[in-house]
C-alpha positions as a printed NumPy array, in Angstrom:
array([[  6.597,  38.09 , -41.009],
       [  3.186,  35.81 , -42.658],
       [  0.356,  35.665, -41.4  ],
       [  0.95 ,  31.775, -40.387],
       [  3.47 ,  32.195, -38.198],
       [  1.52 ,  34.672, -35.105],
       [ -2.369,  32.107, -36.084],
       [ -0.082,  29.223, -35.263],
       [  1.113,  31.013, -31.593],
       [ -2.488,  31.947, -31.528],
       [ -3.505,  27.855, -31.595],
       [ -0.987,  27.393, -28.736],
       [ -2.314,  30.15 , -26.655],
       [ -5.367,  29.514, -26.709],
       [ -5.056,  25.957, -25.778],
       [ -3.678,  27.078, -22.634],
       [ -5.406,  28.767, -21.82 ],
       [ -8.765,  26.224, -22.626],
       [ -6.466,  23.524, -20.711],
       [ -6.963,  25.608, -17.404],
       [ -9.604,  26.231, -17.444],
       [-10.524,  23.129, -15.639],
       [ -8.314,  24.291, -13.049],
       [ -9.057,  27.679, -12.298],
       [-13.18 ,  26.197, -11.322],
       [-12.325,  23.874,  -9.463],
       [-12.307,  25.201,  -5.257],
       [-10.49 ,  24.185,  -1.93 ],
       [-11.701,  22.455,   0.952],
       [-13.969,  19.371,   0.258],
       [-13.81 ,  15.856,   2.08 ],
       [-11.201,  13.311,   0.063],
       [-13.682,   9.445,  -0.117],
       [-11.384,   7.04 ,  -0.989],
       [-13.488,   4.264,  -1.579],
       [-11.987,   0.394,  -0.349],
       [-10.571,  -0.408,  -3.178],
       [-11.373,  -4.092,  -2.559],
       [-13.732,  -6.031,   0.098],
       [-11.826,  -9.254,   1.456],
       [-13.448, -11.907,  -0.176],
       [-12.989, -14.528,   3.881],
       [-11.76 , -13.579,   6.493],
       [ -9.081, -17.215,   5.922],
       [ -5.486, -15.442,   5.899],
       [ -3.842, -18.915,   5.231],
       [ -5.655, -19.542,   1.789],
       [ -5.945, -15.644,   0.798],
       [ -3.202, -14.713,   0.148],
       [ -3.791, -10.763,  -0.896],
       [ -3.651,  -6.921,   0.604],
       [ -6.888,  -7.23 ,  -0.026],
       [ -7.748, -10.006,   3.372],
       [ -3.616,  -9.896,   5.064],
       [ -4.11 ,  -5.787,   5.171],
       [ -7.597,  -5.931,   6.932],
       [ -7.192,  -9.243,   8.96 ],
       [ -3.961,  -8.079,  10.252],
       [ -6.156,  -6.2  ,  13.643],
       [ -8.298,  -9.882,  14.111],
       [ -5.728, -12.631,  13.921],
       [ -2.174, -11.779,  16.238],
       [  0.898, -13.366,  15.198],
       [  3.278, -16.183,  17.365],
       [  5.795, -13.92 ,  16.507],
       [  6.004, -10.136,  14.664],
       [  9.327,  -8.932,  12.807],
       [ 10.619,  -5.812,  14.905],
       [  9.04 ,  -2.359,  13.416],
       [ 11.973,  -0.378,  14.66 ],
       [ 14.981,  -2.293,  13.246],
       [ 15.625,  -1.461,   9.965],
       [ 15.542,  -4.242,   8.726],
       [ 14.5  ,  -7.535,   9.141],
       [ 16.288, -10.985,  10.432],
       [ 16.623, -13.287,  12.542],
       [ 17.48 , -11.049,  15.734],
       [ 14.701,  -9.482,  15.032],
       [ 11.775, -10.991,  16.09 ],
       [  9.934, -10.608,  18.538],
       [  7.012, -12.257,  20.708],
       [  3.097, -11.177,  20.15 ],
       [  1.461, -14.509,  21.706],
       [  4.369, -16.234,  22.068],
       [  5.624, -16.89 ,  24.436],
       [  8.664, -18.475,  23.391],
       [  9.768, -21.035,  20.914],
       [ 12.996, -22.543,  20.016],
       [ 13.839, -24.833,  16.823],
       [ 15.412, -27.977,  16.281],
       [ 18.022, -27.587,  13.603],
       [ 20.036, -31.612,  13.509],
       [ 15.455, -32.928,  13.031],
       [ 14.43 , -32.799,   9.347],
       [ 10.964, -33.472,   7.76 ]])
């Protein structure tokens, strides 16, 4: 067996050792910092359509109705009141 295969194996091992060195230098513990990825452009959830506005502002604004979070699939039967006390609609009325 020539020197080339041995040199190749040595090169692979050296590369693996160099790649593993940063992982060995890490220490456990510390603080996970997660900066907010975006600031809402405005507080208008009717004008903005991104999660950067929708998620933070849902705690500020209440909905008339919401979907029941304990039901596996959203349907008309899973609509529950949040601010509304009751509601109805007229299927015969056309706009």
